[in-house]
């Protein structure tokens, strides 16, 4: 274990408690001496007892010399990656740790797995760690990010909600994942960069949740509404709120509810002289996401573009504030030829505000609508999937051989060949 800070010492003591022989290595003699004496070098509930028990049992030791990794089969790198002045991660400790490992490789005759447990930005293992190890044939590099909270780190390790191991060497990935097997959790085995990104995605999501709850709380209190009652009730919905719902990258949101309600909320926030940046940023964020999608389609060389889906989402005929309508406006304005198919849209069947919206936005929409999918497939030289499609539709699209750009997650219910499917 390279590094005996909050992550390294907890990880070392917990792995020792699972029966592994663990050597903790740190340049800080204070940390080393504390572990050797059976003491935790800092306060963390339950840690001192684990350290003492496992030092006494001979499963946990400590050293200030990197040469102690000579007999290790796995080295977990748990050194700090503090912020620099510009916000970037400081990798000095990581680089030094990897250099110390590299210095021990010349005489090594057995395989070694280097697992990066430190929080590093996606690409760091590929761009920093692997080159420093000079492609040594006996060394494999994996990413094994930690999800430990100070104050409950021991419990978080022994009762994990998530274990992630990423890398290109399947055997090394499995070997590190197997270290956690006694905990009864199924490890998520992913690519190297994915593992690094998951750590950031989790922490960003936690920060967003805290900020969201605080902003809703601030607005509620300003309105004289009990904020804890609002949020505790929100959490009762485990189908849409506290759930995987909406947590998949895809197309921009639209429809008759979300944009309208966000605009009303922001109006009231301003009227109350509040500043709630997270809530106020939702619509601009959505607009930027839509712009990225439009740019991706405009970057296509194709002139004849078939768009599958017109309503703001599948299985509805609601066109109000559909991001697809904005996409069509831009394509037409840039001189692209467009044909659209949506199985639920018939101009003679829609009416009211739904019809008014589409006719005011694209008066000639009737000329763009194709009555069948086959007509679009026969005409287009590139397809844009703006809604999730059924398995049958995806099979027909695949059979057509037309290249596809999918703007929504889950569009490819039937996998398309890599050369034909592009996720923007």
mmCIF file of C-alpha atoms in Angstrom:
data_model
loop_
_atom_site.group_PDB
_atom_site.id
_atom_site.type_symbol
_atom_site.label_atom_id
_atom_site.label_comp_id
_atom_site.label_asym_id
_atom_site.label_seq_id
_atom_site.Cartn_x
_atom_site.Cartn_y
_atom_site.Cartn_z
ATOM 1 C CA UNK A 1 0.000 0.000 0.000
ATOM 2 C CA UNK A 2 1.818 3.125 -1.216
ATOM 3 C CA UNK A 3 0.534 5.918 1.009
ATOM 4 C CA UNK A 4 -0.824 5.629 4.555
ATOM 5 C CA UNK A 5 -3.191 8.601 4.541
ATOM 6 C CA UNK A 6 -6.950 8.388 5.012
ATOM 7 C CA UNK A 7 -7.448 6.122 2.000
ATOM 8 C CA UNK A 8 -4.247 4.062 2.211
ATOM 9 C CA UNK A 9 -4.301 3.299 5.931
ATOM 10 C CA UNK A 10 -7.999 2.378 5.929
ATOM 11 C CA UNK A 11 -7.552 0.224 2.821
ATOM 12 C CA UNK A 12 -4.467 -1.468 4.308
ATOM 13 C CA UNK A 13 -6.124 -2.259 7.630
ATOM 14 C CA UNK A 14 -9.336 -3.487 6.004
ATOM 15 C CA UNK A 15 -7.559 -5.760 3.526
ATOM 16 C CA UNK A 16 -5.471 -7.149 6.392
ATOM 17 C CA UNK A 17 -8.698 -7.854 8.281
ATOM 18 C CA UNK A 18 -9.833 -9.913 5.270
ATOM 19 C CA UNK A 19 -6.762 -12.132 5.682
ATOM 20 C CA UNK A 20 -4.290 -10.531 3.282
ATOM 21 C CA UNK A 21 -0.686 -9.749 4.211
ATOM 22 C CA UNK A 22 -0.356 -5.996 3.771
ATOM 23 C CA UNK A 23 2.686 -3.727 3.865
ATOM 24 C CA UNK A 24 1.934 -0.023 4.186
ATOM 25 C CA UNK A 25 4.619 2.265 2.751
ATOM 26 C CA UNK A 26 4.880 5.981 3.443
ATOM 27 C CA UNK A 27 7.717 8.517 3.572
ATOM 28 C CA UNK A 28 6.187 10.003 6.708
ATOM 29 C CA UNK A 29 7.884 8.208 9.631
ATOM 30 C CA UNK A 30 5.127 9.384 11.981
ATOM 31 C CA UNK A 31 2.542 7.370 10.067
ATOM 32 C CA UNK A 32 4.826 4.355 9.783
ATOM 33 C CA UNK A 33 5.758 4.371 13.473
ATOM 34 C CA UNK A 34 2.122 4.684 14.511
ATOM 35 C CA UNK A 35 1.089 1.672 12.430
ATOM 36 C CA UNK A 36 4.034 -0.393 13.688
ATOM 37 C CA UNK A 37 2.943 0.453 17.240
ATOM 38 C CA UNK A 38 -0.609 -0.700 16.482
ATOM 39 C CA UNK A 39 -2.050 2.798 16.357
ATOM 40 C CA UNK A 40 -3.944 4.663 13.667
ATOM 41 C CA UNK A 41 -2.001 7.746 12.473
ATOM 42 C CA UNK A 42 -5.244 9.775 12.505
ATOM 43 C CA UNK A 43 -8.725 9.451 13.932
ATOM 44 C CA UNK A 44 -11.217 7.409 11.975
ATOM 45 C CA UNK A 45 -13.954 5.418 13.742
ATOM 46 C CA UNK A 46 -12.996 1.740 14.034
ATOM 47 C CA UNK A 47 -9.594 2.154 12.387
ATOM 48 C CA UNK A 48 -7.333 1.949 15.440
ATOM 49 C CA UNK A 49 -8.819 -1.361 16.523
ATOM 50 C CA UNK A 50 -8.332 -2.806 13.028
ATOM 51 C CA UNK A 51 -4.727 -1.591 12.905
ATOM 52 C CA UNK A 52 -3.918 -3.001 16.331
ATOM 53 C CA UNK A 53 -5.555 -6.376 15.710
ATOM 54 C CA UNK A 54 -3.872 -6.908 12.356
ATOM 55 C CA UNK A 55 -0.422 -5.705 13.443
ATOM 56 C CA UNK A 56 -0.654 -8.102 16.406
ATOM 57 C CA UNK A 57 -1.724 -10.902 14.048
ATOM 58 C CA UNK A 58 1.233 -10.255 11.735
ATOM 59 C CA UNK A 59 -0.942 -9.412 8.749
ATOM 60 C CA UNK A 60 -0.218 -5.663 8.718
ATOM 61 C CA UNK A 61 3.154 -3.954 8.785
ATOM 62 C CA UNK A 62 4.620 -0.652 7.649
ATOM 63 C CA UNK A 63 7.831 0.749 6.191
ATOM 64 C CA UNK A 64 9.246 3.972 4.800
ATOM 65 C CA UNK A 65 11.130 2.090 2.060
ATOM 66 C CA UNK A 66 9.596 1.422 -1.361
ATOM 67 C CA UNK A 67 11.895 -1.590 -1.572
ATOM 68 C CA UNK A 68 9.356 -3.345 0.599
ATOM 69 C CA UNK A 69 7.187 -3.974 -2.474
ATOM 70 C CA UNK A 70 9.647 -6.640 -3.674
ATOM 71 C CA UNK A 71 7.406 -9.509 -2.537
ATOM 72 C CA UNK A 72 4.098 -7.866 -3.392
ATOM 73 C CA UNK A 73 1.773 -9.242 -6.044
ATOM 74 C CA UNK A 74 -0.409 -6.121 -6.003
ATOM 75 C CA UNK A 75 0.604 -2.548 -5.193
ATOM 76 C CA UNK A 76 -2.257 -0.163 -4.468
ATOM 77 C CA UNK A 77 -1.232 3.460 -4.956
ATOM 78 C CA UNK A 78 -3.055 5.664 -2.442
ATOM 79 C CA UNK A 79 -1.013 8.858 -2.464
ATOM 80 C CA UNK A 80 -2.515 12.332 -2.398
ATOM 81 C CA UNK A 81 -3.476 14.282 -5.509
ATOM 82 C CA UNK A 82 -4.105 17.766 -4.057
ATOM 83 C CA UNK A 83 -5.449 20.723 -6.001
ATOM 84 C CA UNK A 84 -3.035 23.124 -7.633
ATOM 85 C CA UNK A 85 -3.719 26.865 -7.686
ATOM 86 C CA UNK A 86 -5.432 26.633 -11.070
ATOM 87 C CA UNK A 87 -7.698 23.792 -9.899
ATOM 88 C CA UNK A 88 -5.822 21.054 -11.710
ATOM 89 C CA UNK A 89 -4.747 17.943 -9.835
ATOM 90 C CA UNK A 90 -1.242 17.905 -8.461
ATOM 91 C CA UNK A 91 0.386 14.664 -9.577
ATOM 92 C CA UNK A 92 3.815 15.101 -7.961
ATOM 93 C CA UNK A 93 3.198 12.450 -5.306
ATOM 94 C CA UNK A 94 1.751 10.046 -7.854
ATOM 95 C CA UNK A 95 4.690 10.472 -10.227
ATOM 96 C CA UNK A 96 7.128 9.929 -7.366
ATOM 97 C CA UNK A 97 5.297 6.795 -6.238
ATOM 98 C CA UNK A 98 5.290 5.338 -9.752
ATOM 99 C CA UNK A 99 8.990 6.163 -10.167
ATOM 100 C CA UNK A 100 9.687 4.296 -6.915
ATOM 101 C CA UNK A 101 7.812 1.273 -8.237
ATOM 102 C CA UNK A 102 9.633 1.456 -11.570
ATOM 103 C CA UNK A 103 12.968 1.464 -9.752
ATOM 104 C CA UNK A 104 12.164 -1.968 -8.292
ATOM 105 C CA UNK A 105 11.308 -3.654 -11.588
ATOM 106 C CA UNK A 106 14.735 -4.409 -13.036
ATOM 107 C CA UNK A 107 15.280 -7.432 -10.789
ATOM 108 C CA UNK A 108 11.669 -8.544 -10.638
ATOM 109 C CA UNK A 109 10.836 -11.996 -12.021
ATOM 110 C CA UNK A 110 7.163 -12.311 -10.982
ATOM 111 C CA UNK A 111 4.095 -10.412 -12.233
ATOM 112 C CA UNK A 112 3.039 -7.205 -10.483
ATOM 113 C CA UNK A 113 -0.287 -5.393 -10.615
ATOM 114 C CA UNK A 114 -0.206 -1.647 -9.993
ATOM 115 C CA UNK A 115 -3.660 -0.487 -8.936
ATOM 116 C CA UNK A 116 -4.242 3.269 -8.886
ATOM 117 C CA UNK A 117 -6.546 4.011 -5.980
ATOM 118 C CA UNK A 118 -5.722 7.711 -5.823
ATOM 119 C CA UNK A 119 -8.265 10.005 -7.437
ATOM 120 C CA UNK A 120 -6.882 10.924 -10.864
ATOM 121 C CA UNK A 121 -8.446 12.569 -13.889
ATOM 122 C CA UNK A 122 -9.456 10.225 -16.750
ATOM 123 C CA UNK A 123 -6.438 9.423 -18.908
ATOM 124 C CA UNK A 124 -3.873 9.743 -16.109
ATOM 125 C CA UNK A 125 -3.139 6.016 -15.909
ATOM 126 C CA UNK A 126 -2.705 5.860 -19.673
ATOM 127 C CA UNK A 127 -0.708 9.063 -20.046
ATOM 128 C CA UNK A 128 1.319 9.170 -16.818
ATOM 129 C CA UNK A 129 1.457 5.781 -15.106
ATOM 130 C CA UNK A 130 1.986 3.417 -18.050
ATOM 131 C CA UNK A 131 4.796 5.463 -19.691
ATOM 132 C CA UNK A 132 6.602 5.747 -16.344
ATOM 133 C CA UNK A 133 6.581 1.967 -16.029
ATOM 134 C CA UNK A 134 8.077 1.759 -19.526
ATOM 135 C CA UNK A 135 5.774 -1.025 -20.617
ATOM 136 C CA UNK A 136 7.492 -3.566 -18.333
ATOM 137 C CA UNK A 137 6.167 -6.931 -19.482
ATOM 138 C CA UNK A 138 5.550 -8.168 -15.945
ATOM 139 C CA UNK A 139 3.506 -5.121 -14.882
ATOM 140 C CA UNK A 140 -0.202 -4.540 -15.397
ATOM 141 C CA UNK A 141 -1.938 -1.281 -14.497
ATOM 142 C CA UNK A 142 -5.524 -1.072 -13.304
ATOM 143 C CA UNK A 143 -7.679 1.668 -11.817
ATOM 144 C CA UNK A 144 -9.417 0.886 -8.520
ATOM 145 C CA UNK A 145 -10.976 4.152 -7.293
ATOM 146 C CA UNK A 146 -12.066 4.456 -3.683
ATOM 147 C CA UNK A 147 -15.497 5.524 -2.435
ATOM 148 C CA UNK A 148 -14.685 6.088 1.237
ATOM 149 C CA UNK A 149 -16.144 8.905 3.299
ATOM 150 C CA UNK A 150 -14.111 10.321 6.144
ATOM 151 C CA UNK A 151 -15.916 9.497 9.377
ATOM 152 C CA UNK A 152 -17.332 6.235 8.007
ATOM 153 C CA UNK A 153 -14.421 4.995 5.873
ATOM 154 C CA UNK A 154 -13.994 1.623 7.606
ATOM 155 C CA UNK A 155 -17.697 0.866 7.311
ATOM 156 C CA UNK A 156 -17.742 2.074 3.695
ATOM 157 C CA UNK A 157 -14.887 -0.304 2.853
ATOM 158 C CA UNK A 158 -16.348 -3.336 4.620
ATOM 159 C CA UNK A 159 -19.902 -2.649 3.416
ATOM 160 C CA UNK A 160 -19.273 -1.151 -0.026
ATOM 161 C CA UNK A 161 -22.006 0.316 -2.173
ATOM 162 C CA UNK A 162 -19.730 0.213 -5.220
ATOM 163 C CA UNK A 163 -16.492 -1.513 -6.203
ATOM 164 C CA UNK A 164 -14.936 -0.544 -9.535
ATOM 165 C CA UNK A 165 -11.894 -2.029 -11.239
ATOM 166 C CA UNK A 166 -10.817 -0.931 -14.707
ATOM 167 C CA UNK A 167 -8.076 -1.966 -17.092
ATOM 168 C CA UNK A 168 -7.197 -3.662 -20.358
ATOM 169 C CA UNK A 169 -5.617 -6.755 -18.781
ATOM 170 C CA UNK A 170 -8.628 -8.910 -17.921
ATOM 171 C CA UNK A 171 -6.620 -11.190 -15.642
ATOM 172 C CA UNK A 172 -5.243 -8.274 -13.616
ATOM 173 C CA UNK A 173 -8.656 -6.646 -13.374
ATOM 174 C CA UNK A 174 -10.188 -9.879 -12.109
ATOM 175 C CA UNK A 175 -7.374 -10.431 -9.625
ATOM 176 C CA UNK A 176 -7.909 -7.013 -8.039
ATOM 177 C CA UNK A 177 -11.688 -7.483 -8.069
ATOM 178 C CA UNK A 178 -11.236 -10.812 -6.288
ATOM 179 C CA UNK A 179 -9.586 -9.003 -3.371
ATOM 180 C CA UNK A 180 -13.055 -7.674 -2.533
ATOM 181 C CA UNK A 181 -14.852 -11.012 -2.935
ATOM 182 C CA UNK A 182 -15.207 -11.647 0.841
ATOM 183 C CA UNK A 183 -17.288 -8.460 1.084
ATOM 184 C CA UNK A 184 -20.086 -10.034 -0.949
ATOM 185 C CA UNK A 185 -20.281 -7.247 -3.535
ATOM 186 C CA UNK A 186 -20.112 -7.725 -7.282
ATOM 187 C CA UNK A 187 -17.327 -5.571 -8.682
ATOM 188 C CA UNK A 188 -17.964 -3.482 -11.793
ATOM 189 C CA UNK A 189 -15.290 -4.398 -14.335
ATOM 190 C CA UNK A 190 -14.750 -1.589 -16.836
ATOM 191 C CA UNK A 191 -12.076 0.064 -18.963
ATOM 192 C CA UNK A 192 -9.186 2.039 -17.462
ATOM 193 C CA UNK A 193 -10.568 5.472 -18.347
ATOM 194 C CA UNK A 194 -14.108 4.510 -17.370
ATOM 195 C CA UNK A 195 -12.978 3.583 -13.858
ATOM 196 C CA UNK A 196 -11.225 6.935 -13.477
ATOM 197 C CA UNK A 197 -14.283 8.810 -14.783
ATOM 198 C CA UNK A 198 -16.701 6.971 -12.503
ATOM 199 C CA UNK A 199 -14.968 8.435 -9.456
ATOM 200 C CA UNK A 200 -15.475 11.970 -10.758
ATOM 201 C CA UNK A 201 -19.044 11.261 -11.849
ATOM 202 C CA UNK A 202 -19.898 9.985 -8.353
ATOM 203 C CA UNK A 203 -18.362 12.935 -6.538
ATOM 204 C CA UNK A 204 -19.903 15.449 -8.941
ATOM 205 C CA UNK A 205 -23.307 13.809 -8.460
ATOM 206 C CA UNK A 206 -22.947 13.982 -4.691
ATOM 207 C CA UNK A 207 -22.090 17.673 -4.943
ATOM 208 C CA UNK A 208 -25.056 18.296 -7.257
ATOM 209 C CA UNK A 209 -27.439 16.489 -4.877
ATOM 210 C CA UNK A 210 -26.258 18.512 -1.889
ATOM 211 C CA UNK A 211 -26.482 21.780 -3.839
ATOM 212 C CA UNK A 212 -29.927 20.860 -5.209
ATOM 213 C CA UNK A 213 -31.289 20.064 -1.751
ATOM 214 C CA UNK A 214 -29.845 23.282 -0.337
ATOM 215 C CA UNK A 215 -31.278 25.413 -3.141
ATOM 216 C CA UNK A 216 -34.717 23.814 -2.881
ATOM 217 C CA UNK A 217 -34.440 24.347 0.866
ATOM 218 C CA UNK A 218 -33.542 28.022 0.446
ATOM 219 C CA UNK A 219 -36.461 28.614 -1.937
ATOM 220 C CA UNK A 220 -38.889 26.693 0.279
ATOM 221 C CA UNK A 221 -37.928 28.609 3.401
ATOM 222 C CA UNK A 222 -38.272 31.917 1.533
ATOM 223 C CA UNK A 223 -41.814 30.868 0.642
ATOM 224 C CA UNK A 224 -42.571 29.796 4.203
ATOM 225 C CA UNK A 225 -42.674 26.099 3.263
ATOM 226 C CA UNK A 226 -40.953 23.453 5.447
ATOM 227 C CA UNK A 227 -37.975 22.422 3.320
ATOM 228 C CA UNK A 228 -37.344 19.104 5.052
ATOM 229 C CA UNK A 229 -40.922 18.057 4.374
ATOM 230 C CA UNK A 230 -40.469 18.894 0.684
ATOM 231 C CA UNK A 231 -37.253 16.919 0.293
ATOM 232 C CA UNK A 232 -38.256 13.946 2.463
ATOM 233 C CA UNK A 233 -41.435 13.599 0.377
ATOM 234 C CA UNK A 234 -39.451 13.927 -2.858
ATOM 235 C CA UNK A 235 -37.320 11.005 -1.698
ATOM 236 C CA UNK A 236 -40.383 8.795 -1.311
ATOM 237 C CA UNK A 237 -40.504 8.435 -5.092
ATOM 238 C CA UNK A 238 -38.001 5.693 -5.827
ATOM 239 C CA UNK A 239 -39.259 5.203 -9.377
ATOM 240 C CA UNK A 240 -38.362 8.597 -10.822
ATOM 241 C CA UNK A 241 -36.552 10.631 -8.145
ATOM 242 C CA UNK A 242 -34.229 8.404 -6.134
ATOM 243 C CA UNK A 243 -33.597 5.934 -8.928
ATOM 244 C CA UNK A 244 -31.686 5.403 -12.191
ATOM 245 C CA UNK A 245 -34.445 7.289 -14.049
ATOM 246 C CA UNK A 246 -33.096 10.129 -16.210
ATOM 247 C CA UNK A 247 -29.501 9.238 -15.335
ATOM 248 C CA UNK A 248 -28.505 8.162 -18.832
ATOM 249 C CA UNK A 249 -26.725 10.442 -21.288
ATOM 250 C CA UNK A 250 -29.036 11.209 -24.172
ATOM 251 C CA UNK A 251 -30.798 14.006 -26.009
ATOM 252 C CA UNK A 252 -31.957 17.343 -24.586
ATOM 253 C CA UNK A 253 -35.185 17.480 -22.593
ATOM 254 C CA UNK A 254 -38.322 19.188 -23.906
ATOM 255 C CA UNK A 255 -42.070 18.790 -23.730
ATOM 256 C CA UNK A 256 -44.828 20.730 -22.056
ATOM 257 C CA UNK A 257 -43.630 20.392 -18.434
ATOM 258 C CA UNK A 258 -39.919 20.678 -17.729
ATOM 259 C CA UNK A 259 -39.073 23.848 -19.711
ATOM 260 C CA UNK A 260 -42.257 25.656 -18.614
ATOM 261 C CA UNK A 261 -41.887 24.771 -14.942
ATOM 262 C CA UNK A 262 -38.202 25.663 -14.862
ATOM 263 C CA UNK A 263 -38.928 29.062 -16.403
ATOM 264 C CA UNK A 264 -41.621 29.724 -13.805
ATOM 265 C CA UNK A 265 -39.306 28.607 -11.014
ATOM 266 C CA UNK A 266 -36.510 30.862 -12.193
ATOM 267 C CA UNK A 267 -38.909 33.816 -12.503
ATOM 268 C CA UNK A 268 -39.948 33.361 -8.879
ATOM 269 C CA UNK A 269 -36.338 32.901 -7.751
ATOM 270 C CA UNK A 270 -35.436 36.254 -9.287
ATOM 271 C CA UNK A 271 -38.587 37.916 -7.913
ATOM 272 C CA UNK A 272 -37.598 36.764 -4.430
ATOM 273 C CA UNK A 273 -34.122 38.233 -4.946
ATOM 274 C CA UNK A 274 -32.501 34.831 -4.514
ATOM 275 C CA UNK A 275 -29.471 33.459 -6.310
ATOM 276 C CA UNK A 276 -29.764 29.712 -6.845
ATOM 277 C CA UNK A 277 -27.157 28.960 -9.540
ATOM 278 C CA UNK A 278 -27.801 25.228 -9.860
ATOM 279 C CA UNK A 279 -31.526 25.557 -10.541
ATOM 280 C CA UNK A 280 -30.953 28.599 -12.759
ATOM 281 C CA UNK A 281 -28.402 26.699 -14.852
ATOM 282 C CA UNK A 282 -30.691 23.799 -15.843
ATOM 283 C CA UNK A 283 -32.185 25.474 -18.926
ATOM 284 C CA UNK A 284 -28.869 26.936 -20.197
ATOM 285 C CA UNK A 285 -27.269 23.519 -19.681
ATOM 286 C CA UNK A 286 -30.022 21.900 -21.740
ATOM 287 C CA UNK A 287 -29.592 24.498 -24.475
ATOM 288 C CA UNK A 288 -25.854 23.811 -24.655
ATOM 289 C CA UNK A 289 -26.497 20.073 -24.875
ATOM 290 C CA UNK A 290 -28.928 20.633 -27.736
ATOM 291 C CA UNK A 291 -26.339 22.818 -29.475
ATOM 292 C CA UNK A 292 -23.755 20.018 -29.220
ATOM 293 C CA UNK A 293 -26.221 17.637 -30.847
ATOM 294 C CA UNK A 294 -27.021 20.084 -33.639
ATOM 295 C CA UNK A 295 -23.326 20.688 -34.288
ATOM 296 C CA UNK A 296 -22.699 16.937 -34.456
ATOM 297 C CA UNK A 297 -25.385 16.523 -37.133
ATOM 298 C CA UNK A 298 -24.231 19.587 -39.068
ATOM 299 C CA UNK A 299 -20.718 18.146 -39.106
ATOM 300 C CA UNK A 300 -21.959 15.199 -41.181
ATOM 301 C CA UNK A 301 -20.923 15.243 -44.833
ATOM 302 C CA UNK A 302 -24.365 14.020 -45.840
ATOM 303 C CA UNK A 303 -26.897 16.372 -47.438
ATOM 304 C CA UNK A 304 -29.954 14.090 -47.290
ATOM 305 C CA UNK A 305 -30.636 13.511 -43.623
ATOM 306 C CA UNK A 306 -33.421 11.304 -42.347
ATOM 307 C CA UNK A 307 -34.581 12.117 -38.819
ATOM 308 C CA UNK A 308 -36.360 9.367 -36.898
ATOM 309 C CA UNK A 309 -38.560 10.873 -34.204
ATOM 310 C CA UNK A 310 -40.216 14.283 -34.006
ATOM 311 C CA UNK A 311 -42.045 14.444 -30.673
ATOM 312 C CA UNK A 312 -40.044 15.428 -27.597
ATOM 313 C CA UNK A 313 -39.780 11.742 -26.673
ATOM 314 C CA UNK A 314 -40.938 8.360 -27.928
ATOM 315 C CA UNK A 315 -44.499 7.054 -27.543
ATOM 316 C CA UNK A 316 -46.179 10.458 -27.605
ATOM 317 C CA UNK A 317 -47.371 12.927 -30.221
ATOM 318 C CA UNK A 318 -46.561 15.995 -28.109
ATOM 319 C CA UNK A 319 -44.457 18.354 -30.218
ATOM 320 C CA UNK A 320 -44.352 21.274 -27.768
ATOM 321 C CA UNK A 321 -40.774 22.389 -27.146
ATOM 322 C CA UNK A 322 -39.441 19.228 -28.747
ATOM 323 C CA UNK A 323 -35.668 19.575 -29.198
ATOM 324 C CA UNK A 324 -36.084 17.766 -32.519
ATOM 325 C CA UNK A 325 -38.028 20.755 -33.853
ATOM 326 C CA UNK A 326 -35.102 23.043 -33.007
ATOM 327 C CA UNK A 327 -32.750 20.549 -34.668
ATOM 328 C CA UNK A 328 -34.860 20.601 -37.841
ATOM 329 C CA UNK A 329 -34.918 24.412 -37.876
ATOM 330 C CA UNK A 330 -31.136 24.499 -37.807
ATOM 331 C CA UNK A 331 -30.694 21.792 -40.442
ATOM 332 C CA UNK A 332 -33.110 23.485 -42.810
ATOM 333 C CA UNK A 333 -31.523 26.871 -42.177
ATOM 334 C CA UNK A 334 -28.110 25.429 -43.061
ATOM 335 C CA UNK A 335 -29.411 24.086 -46.355
ATOM 336 C CA UNK A 336 -29.688 20.404 -45.479
ATOM 337 C CA UNK A 337 -32.378 18.294 -47.099
ATOM 338 C CA UNK A 338 -34.455 16.630 -44.394
ATOM 339 C CA UNK A 339 -37.128 13.965 -44.148
ATOM 340 C CA UNK A 340 -38.754 13.044 -40.839
ATOM 341 C CA UNK A 341 -40.592 9.959 -39.670
ATOM 342 C CA UNK A 342 -42.415 9.580 -36.376
ATOM 343 C CA UNK A 343 -44.965 6.760 -36.135
ATOM 344 C CA UNK A 344 -47.171 8.781 -33.780
ATOM 345 C CA UNK A 345 -47.277 12.062 -35.701
ATOM 346 C CA UNK A 346 -50.026 12.702 -38.262
ATOM 347 C CA UNK A 347 -50.675 16.330 -39.043
ATOM 348 C CA UNK A 348 -54.384 15.677 -39.610
ATOM 349 C CA UNK A 349 -54.667 14.222 -36.089
ATOM 350 C CA UNK A 350 -52.882 16.824 -33.958
ATOM 351 C CA UNK A 351 -54.673 19.998 -32.853
ATOM 352 C CA UNK A 352 -54.712 22.854 -30.364
ATOM 353 C CA UNK A 353 -51.496 24.227 -28.838
ATOM 354 C CA UNK A 354 -49.622 21.180 -30.112
ATOM 355 C CA UNK A 355 -50.486 21.991 -33.730
ATOM 356 C CA UNK A 356 -50.018 25.731 -33.255
ATOM 357 C CA UNK A 357 -46.496 25.209 -31.912
ATOM 358 C CA UNK A 358 -45.246 23.137 -34.803
ATOM 359 C CA UNK A 359 -46.902 25.277 -37.506
ATOM 360 C CA UNK A 360 -45.501 28.485 -36.033
ATOM 361 C CA UNK A 361 -42.039 26.957 -35.777
ATOM 362 C CA UNK A 362 -41.889 25.013 -39.047
ATOM 363 C CA UNK A 363 -44.844 26.069 -41.234
ATOM 364 C CA UNK A 364 -43.931 23.596 -43.975
ATOM 365 C CA UNK A 365 -43.573 20.600 -41.626
ATOM 366 C CA UNK A 366 -46.102 18.601 -43.673
ATOM 367 C CA UNK A 367 -43.678 18.529 -46.618
ATOM 368 C CA UNK A 368 -40.937 17.078 -44.404
ATOM 369 C CA UNK A 369 -42.984 14.293 -42.822
ATOM 370 C CA UNK A 370 -42.657 10.884 -44.451
ATOM 371 C CA UNK A 371 -45.660 8.564 -44.095
ATOM 372 C CA UNK A 372 -43.469 5.512 -43.521
ATOM 373 C CA UNK A 373 -40.019 4.525 -42.295
ATOM 374 C CA UNK A 374 -39.324 2.825 -45.625
ATOM 375 C CA UNK A 375 -39.624 6.136 -47.486
ATOM 376 C CA UNK A 376 -36.974 7.676 -45.264
ATOM 377 C CA UNK A 377 -34.702 4.640 -45.611
ATOM 378 C CA UNK A 378 -35.053 4.711 -49.402
ATOM 379 C CA UNK A 379 -34.227 8.419 -49.538
ATOM 380 C CA UNK A 380 -31.677 9.307 -46.847
ATOM 381 C CA UNK A 381 -27.913 8.890 -46.966
ATOM 382 C CA UNK A 382 -27.594 9.384 -43.192
ATOM 383 C CA UNK A 383 -29.994 8.794 -40.313
ATOM 384 C CA UNK A 384 -30.412 10.719 -37.065
ATOM 385 C CA UNK A 385 -32.127 8.818 -34.258
ATOM 386 C CA UNK A 386 -33.804 11.401 -32.044
ATOM 387 C CA UNK A 387 -35.895 8.921 -30.049
ATOM 388 C CA UNK A 388 -35.408 5.445 -28.646
ATOM 389 C CA UNK A 389 -36.527 2.891 -31.203
ATOM 390 C CA UNK A 390 -38.145 -0.507 -31.003
ATOM 391 C CA UNK A 391 -36.175 -3.645 -31.677
ATOM 392 C CA UNK A 392 -38.049 -4.151 -34.959
ATOM 393 C CA UNK A 393 -37.280 -0.619 -36.158
ATOM 394 C CA UNK A 394 -33.614 -0.996 -35.277
ATOM 395 C CA UNK A 395 -33.436 -4.243 -37.232
ATOM 396 C CA UNK A 396 -34.859 -2.486 -40.291
ATOM 397 C CA UNK A 397 -32.420 0.393 -39.912
ATOM 398 C CA UNK A 398 -29.536 -2.035 -39.579
ATOM 399 C CA UNK A 399 -30.638 -3.932 -42.672
ATOM 400 C CA UNK A 400 -30.715 -0.688 -44.685
ATOM 401 C CA UNK A 401 -26.964 -0.183 -44.217
ATOM 402 C CA UNK A 402 -27.434 3.580 -43.838
ATOM 403 C CA UNK A 403 -24.977 5.171 -41.372
ATOM 404 C CA UNK A 404 -26.538 6.363 -38.136
ATOM 405 C CA UNK A 405 -25.906 9.050 -35.552
ATOM 406 C CA UNK A 406 -27.814 8.325 -32.334
ATOM 407 C CA UNK A 407 -28.739 11.302 -30.173
ATOM 408 C CA UNK A 408 -30.435 9.209 -27.498
ATOM 409 C CA UNK A 409 -29.130 6.470 -25.255
ATOM 410 C CA UNK A 410 -30.719 3.108 -25.917
ATOM 411 C CA UNK A 411 -31.420 3.832 -29.592
ATOM 412 C CA UNK A 412 -29.415 0.831 -30.653
ATOM 413 C CA UNK A 413 -31.589 -1.877 -29.129
ATOM 414 C CA UNK A 414 -30.111 -4.020 -31.864
ATOM 415 C CA UNK A 415 -26.358 -3.296 -31.987
ATOM 416 C CA UNK A 416 -25.196 -1.687 -35.185
ATOM 417 C CA UNK A 417 -21.740 -2.381 -36.602
ATOM 418 C CA UNK A 418 -19.186 0.115 -35.314
ATOM 419 C CA UNK A 419 -18.674 1.609 -38.763
ATOM 420 C CA UNK A 420 -22.392 2.355 -39.048
ATOM 421 C CA UNK A 421 -23.319 3.601 -35.576
ATOM 422 C CA UNK A 422 -21.955 6.821 -34.173
ATOM 423 C CA UNK A 423 -22.803 8.097 -30.678
ATOM 424 C CA UNK A 424 -22.189 11.864 -30.816
#
